[in-house]
């Protein structure tokens, strides 16, 4: 009995430590490559969004606007997002290999009123195992196919022939 309890406790502690130690890399066409921890993201300004999941059930997500992270990395946004910079995109990668793509223009407030967030909470609680510690939430899309979970990397690239 004591062996099972000790094993369960060690697994729980390891899982919690892994979740809190996960970082997100911001790389590629950036001025300042970043490696952000949960603590770093926790210090950034938060935004709450109510959005329906794939079953149509509404949830309240809390997180950091993706543009705030990109601005910290020195990504081309705002007045500089014109000409050849309009061919830049953000590739978001997950720990399980899933990847989704956003043009920088669809993230930038100069082009859209929609705010896409990197969420770390749902309905006032940390994201559950298998969905967190970070998840992209894209309000207003008919399918949540780009609501990527277990985010590990944000890579800014040029779309070149």
PDB file of N, CA, C and O in Angstrom, residues 105-140:
ATOM      1  N   UNK A 105      -0.842  39.172 -40.593  1.00  0.00           N
ATOM      2  CA  UNK A 105      -1.929  40.148 -40.719  1.00  0.00           C
ATOM      3  C   UNK A 105      -3.180  39.710 -39.958  1.00  0.00           C
ATOM      4  O   UNK A 105      -3.876  40.545 -39.378  1.00  0.00           O
ATOM      5  N   UNK A 106      -3.476  38.411 -39.909  1.00  0.00           N
ATOM      6  CA  UNK A 106      -4.686  37.989 -39.198  1.00  0.00           C
ATOM      7  C   UNK A 106      -4.518  38.013 -37.684  1.00  0.00           C
ATOM      8  O   UNK A 106      -5.482  37.837 -36.950  1.00  0.00           O
ATOM      9  N   UNK A 107      -3.311  38.286 -37.206  1.00  0.00           N
ATOM     10  CA  UNK A 107      -3.048  38.437 -35.775  1.00  0.00           C
ATOM     11  C   UNK A 107      -2.972  39.905 -35.356  1.00  0.00           C
ATOM     12  O   UNK A 107      -3.179  40.232 -34.195  1.00  0.00           O
ATOM     13  N   UNK A 108      -2.660  40.782 -36.281  1.00  0.00           N
ATOM     14  CA  UNK A 108      -2.340  42.182 -36.018  1.00  0.00           C
ATOM     15  C   UNK A 108      -3.594  43.040 -35.865  1.00  0.00           C
ATOM     16  O   UNK A 108      -4.476  43.024 -36.720  1.00  0.00           O
ATOM     17  N   UNK A 109      -3.649  43.828 -34.790  1.00  0.00           N
ATOM     18  CA  UNK A 109      -4.823  44.667 -34.528  1.00  0.00           C
ATOM     19  C   UNK A 109      -5.003  45.775 -35.562  1.00  0.00           C
ATOM     20  O   UNK A 109      -6.072  46.376 -35.641  1.00  0.00           O
ATOM     21  N   UNK A 110      -3.996  46.063 -36.373  1.00  0.00           N
ATOM     22  CA  UNK A 110      -4.151  47.028 -37.459  1.00  0.00           C
ATOM     23  C   UNK A 110      -4.986  46.438 -38.598  1.00  0.00           C
ATOM     24  O   UNK A 110      -5.499  47.173 -39.431  1.00  0.00           O
ATOM     25  N   UNK A 111      -5.133  45.103 -38.626  1.00  0.00           N
ATOM     26  CA  UNK A 111      -5.862  44.420 -39.686  1.00  0.00           C
ATOM     27  C   UNK A 111      -7.149  43.762 -39.214  1.00  0.00           C
ATOM     28  O   UNK A 111      -8.026  43.483 -40.017  1.00  0.00           O
ATOM     29  N   UNK A 112      -7.256  43.456 -37.927  1.00  0.00           N
ATOM     30  CA  UNK A 112      -8.409  42.706 -37.424  1.00  0.00           C
ATOM     31  C   UNK A 112      -8.753  43.116 -36.000  1.00  0.00           C
ATOM     32  O   UNK A 112      -7.880  43.568 -35.248  1.00  0.00           O
ATOM     33  N   UNK A 113     -10.022  42.940 -35.650  1.00  0.00           N
ATOM     34  CA  UNK A 113     -10.451  43.184 -34.266  1.00  0.00           C
ATOM     35  C   UNK A 113     -10.391  41.908 -33.424  1.00  0.00           C
ATOM     36  O   UNK A 113     -10.534  41.962 -32.213  1.00  0.00           O
ATOM     37  N   UNK A 114     -10.206  40.766 -34.073  1.00  0.00           N
ATOM     38  CA  UNK A 114     -10.147  39.491 -33.352  1.00  0.00           C
ATOM     39  C   UNK A 114      -8.829  39.393 -32.585  1.00  0.00           C
ATOM     40  O   UNK A 114      -7.772  39.738 -33.102  1.00  0.00           O
ATOM     41  N   UNK A 115      -8.902  38.914 -31.352  1.00  0.00           N
ATOM     42  CA  UNK A 115      -7.710  38.720 -30.528  1.00  0.00           C
ATOM     43  C   UNK A 115      -7.525  37.228 -30.288  1.00  0.00           C
ATOM     44  O   UNK A 115      -8.363  36.569 -29.669  1.00  0.00           O
ATOM     45  N   UNK A 116      -6.435  36.698 -30.794  1.00  0.00           N
ATOM     46  CA  UNK A 116      -6.076  35.288 -30.605  1.00  0.00           C
ATOM     47  C   UNK A 116      -5.162  35.229 -29.386  1.00  0.00           C
ATOM     48  O   UNK A 116      -4.218  36.011 -29.278  1.00  0.00           O
ATOM     49  N   UNK A 117      -5.455  34.306 -28.465  1.00  0.00           N
ATOM     50  CA  UNK A 117      -4.674  34.250 -27.222  1.00  0.00           C
ATOM     51  C   UNK A 117      -3.952  32.914 -27.059  1.00  0.00           C
ATOM     52  O   UNK A 117      -4.352  31.894 -27.615  1.00  0.00           O
ATOM     53  N   UNK A 118      -2.891  32.983 -26.273  1.00  0.00           N
ATOM     54  CA  UNK A 118      -2.217  31.794 -25.769  1.00  0.00           C
ATOM     55  C   UNK A 118      -2.779  31.602 -24.373  1.00  0.00           C
ATOM     56  O   UNK A 118      -2.396  32.305 -23.429  1.00  0.00           O
ATOM     57  N   UNK A 119      -3.737  30.703 -24.241  1.00  0.00           N
ATOM     58  CA  UNK A 119      -4.448  30.511 -22.971  1.00  0.00           C
ATOM     59  C   UNK A 119      -3.671  29.593 -22.039  1.00  0.00           C
ATOM     60  O   UNK A 119      -3.019  28.647 -22.475  1.00  0.00           O
ATOM     61  N   UNK A 120      -3.785  29.907 -20.742  1.00  0.00           N
ATOM     62  CA  UNK A 120      -3.250  29.015 -19.718  1.00  0.00           C
ATOM     63  C   UNK A 120      -4.320  28.631 -18.705  1.00  0.00           C
ATOM     64  O   UNK A 120      -4.061  27.871 -17.785  1.00  0.00           O
ATOM     65  N   UNK A 121      -5.550  29.163 -18.906  1.00  0.00           N
ATOM     66  CA  UNK A 121      -6.671  28.827 -18.018  1.00  0.00           C
ATOM     67  C   UNK A 121      -7.955  28.685 -18.820  1.00  0.00           C
ATOM     68  O   UNK A 121      -8.135  29.353 -19.846  1.00  0.00           O
ATOM     69  N   UNK A 122      -8.830  27.815 -18.327  1.00  0.00           N
ATOM     70  CA  UNK A 122     -10.177  27.677 -18.866  1.00  0.00           C
ATOM     71  C   UNK A 122     -11.137  27.641 -17.685  1.00  0.00           C
ATOM     72  O   UNK A 122     -10.909  26.912 -16.716  1.00  0.00           O
ATOM     73  N   UNK A 123     -12.144  28.481 -17.743  1.00  0.00           N
ATOM     74  CA  UNK A 123     -13.151  28.572 -16.682  1.00  0.00           C
ATOM     75  C   UNK A 123     -12.519  28.760 -15.304  1.00  0.00           C
ATOM     76  O   UNK A 123     -12.930  28.171 -14.310  1.00  0.00           O
ATOM     77  N   UNK A 124     -11.467  29.579 -15.249  1.00  0.00           N
ATOM     78  CA  UNK A 124     -10.815  29.916 -13.984  1.00  0.00           C
ATOM     79  C   UNK A 124      -9.854  28.877 -13.442  1.00  0.00           C
ATOM     80  O   UNK A 124      -9.317  29.047 -12.354  1.00  0.00           O
ATOM     81  N   UNK A 125      -9.611  27.811 -14.195  1.00  0.00           N
ATOM     82  CA  UNK A 125      -8.717  26.738 -13.750  1.00  0.00           C
ATOM     83  C   UNK A 125      -7.583  26.555 -14.757  1.00  0.00           C
ATOM     84  O   UNK A 125      -7.748  26.853 -15.944  1.00  0.00           O
ATOM     85  N   UNK A 126      -6.424  26.037 -14.315  1.00  0.00           N
ATOM     86  CA  UNK A 126      -5.369  25.720 -15.281  1.00  0.00           C
ATOM     87  C   UNK A 126      -5.901  24.729 -16.319  1.00  0.00           C
ATOM     88  O   UNK A 126      -6.799  23.935 -16.031  1.00  0.00           O
ATOM     89  N   UNK A 127      -5.355  24.793 -17.511  1.00  0.00           N
ATOM     90  CA  UNK A 127      -5.769  23.840 -18.546  1.00  0.00           C
ATOM     91  C   UNK A 127      -5.503  22.419 -18.071  1.00  0.00           C
ATOM     92  O   UNK A 127      -4.500  22.163 -17.399  1.00  0.00           O
ATOM     93  N   UNK A 128      -6.383  21.477 -18.413  1.00  0.00           N
ATOM     94  CA  UNK A 128      -6.189  20.104 -17.948  1.00  0.00           C
ATOM     95  C   UNK A 128      -5.005  19.425 -18.640  1.00  0.00           C
ATOM     96  O   UNK A 128      -4.557  19.862 -19.701  1.00  0.00           O
ATOM     97  N   UNK A 129      -4.513  18.357 -18.013  1.00  0.00           N
ATOM     98  CA  UNK A 129      -3.448  17.557 -18.620  1.00  0.00           C
ATOM     99  C   UNK A 129      -3.865  17.152 -20.025  1.00  0.00           C
ATOM    100  O   UNK A 129      -5.021  16.816 -20.270  1.00  0.00           O
ATOM    101  N   UNK A 130      -2.929  17.205 -20.930  1.00  0.00           N
ATOM    102  CA  UNK A 130      -3.209  16.852 -22.311  1.00  0.00           C
ATOM    103  C   UNK A 130      -3.688  18.024 -23.149  1.00  0.00           C
ATOM    104  O   UNK A 130      -3.780  17.925 -24.365  1.00  0.00           O
ATOM    105  N   UNK A 131      -4.002  19.147 -22.507  1.00  0.00           N
ATOM    106  CA  UNK A 131      -4.442  20.352 -23.223  1.00  0.00           C
ATOM    107  C   UNK A 131      -3.523  21.536 -22.934  1.00  0.00           C
ATOM    108  O   UNK A 131      -3.564  22.531 -23.636  1.00  0.00           O
ATOM    109  N   UNK A 132      -2.734  21.457 -21.904  1.00  0.00           N
ATOM    110  CA  UNK A 132      -1.920  22.586 -21.487  1.00  0.00           C
ATOM    111  C   UNK A 132      -0.460  22.222 -21.365  1.00  0.00           C
ATOM    112  O   UNK A 132      -0.057  21.180 -21.850  1.00  0.00           O
ATOM    113  N   UNK A 133       0.325  23.042 -20.762  1.00  0.00           N
ATOM    114  CA  UNK A 133      -0.125  24.197 -19.999  1.00  0.00           C
ATOM    115  C   UNK A 133      -0.540  25.399 -20.857  1.00  0.00           C
ATOM    116  O   UNK A 133      -1.079  26.361 -20.331  1.00  0.00           O
ATOM    117  N   UNK A 134      -0.305  25.334 -22.190  1.00  0.00           N
ATOM    118  CA  UNK A 134      -0.664  26.459 -23.048  1.00  0.00           C
ATOM    119  C   UNK A 134      -1.448  25.976 -24.261  1.00  0.00           C
ATOM    120  O   UNK A 134      -1.112  24.947 -24.844  1.00  0.00           O
ATOM    121  N   UNK A 135      -2.443  26.780 -24.644  1.00  0.00           N
ATOM    122  CA  UNK A 135      -3.287  26.433 -25.787  1.00  0.00           C
ATOM    123  C   UNK A 135      -3.655  27.703 -26.549  1.00  0.00           C
ATOM    124  O   UNK A 135      -3.992  28.719 -25.936  1.00  0.00           O
ATOM    125  N   UNK A 136      -3.610  27.641 -27.864  1.00  0.00           N
ATOM    126  CA  UNK A 136      -4.047  28.766 -28.696  1.00  0.00           C
ATOM    127  C   UNK A 136      -5.567  28.712 -28.813  1.00  0.00           C
ATOM    128  O   UNK A 136      -6.136  27.655 -29.102  1.00  0.00           O
ATOM    129  N   UNK A 137      -6.214  29.863 -28.593  1.00  0.00           N
ATOM    130  CA  UNK A 137      -7.667  29.986 -28.738  1.00  0.00           C
ATOM    131  C   UNK A 137      -7.932  31.016 -29.835  1.00  0.00           C
ATOM    132  O   UNK A 137      -7.439  32.147 -29.762  1.00  0.00           O
ATOM    133  N   UNK A 138      -8.718  30.615 -30.842  1.00  0.00           N
ATOM    134  CA  UNK A 138      -9.019  31.457 -31.995  1.00  0.00           C
ATOM    135  C   UNK A 138     -10.529  31.700 -32.028  1.00  0.00           C
ATOM    136  O   UNK A 138     -11.280  30.896 -32.574  1.00  0.00           O
ATOM    137  N   UNK A 139     -10.986  32.798 -31.424  1.00  0.00           N
ATOM    138  CA  UNK A 139     -12.429  33.054 -31.388  1.00  0.00           C
ATOM    139  C   UNK A 139     -12.980  33.350 -32.786  1.00  0.00           C
ATOM    140  O   UNK A 139     -12.282  33.895 -33.639  1.00  0.00           O
ATOM    141  N   UNK A 140     -14.236  32.929 -32.993  1.00  0.00           N
ATOM    142  CA  UNK A 140     -14.925  33.271 -34.228  1.00  0.00           C
ATOM    143  C   UNK A 140     -14.719  32.323 -35.389  1.00  0.00           C
ATOM    144  O   UNK A 140     -15.304  32.534 -36.454  1.00  0.00           O
TER     145      UNK A 140
END
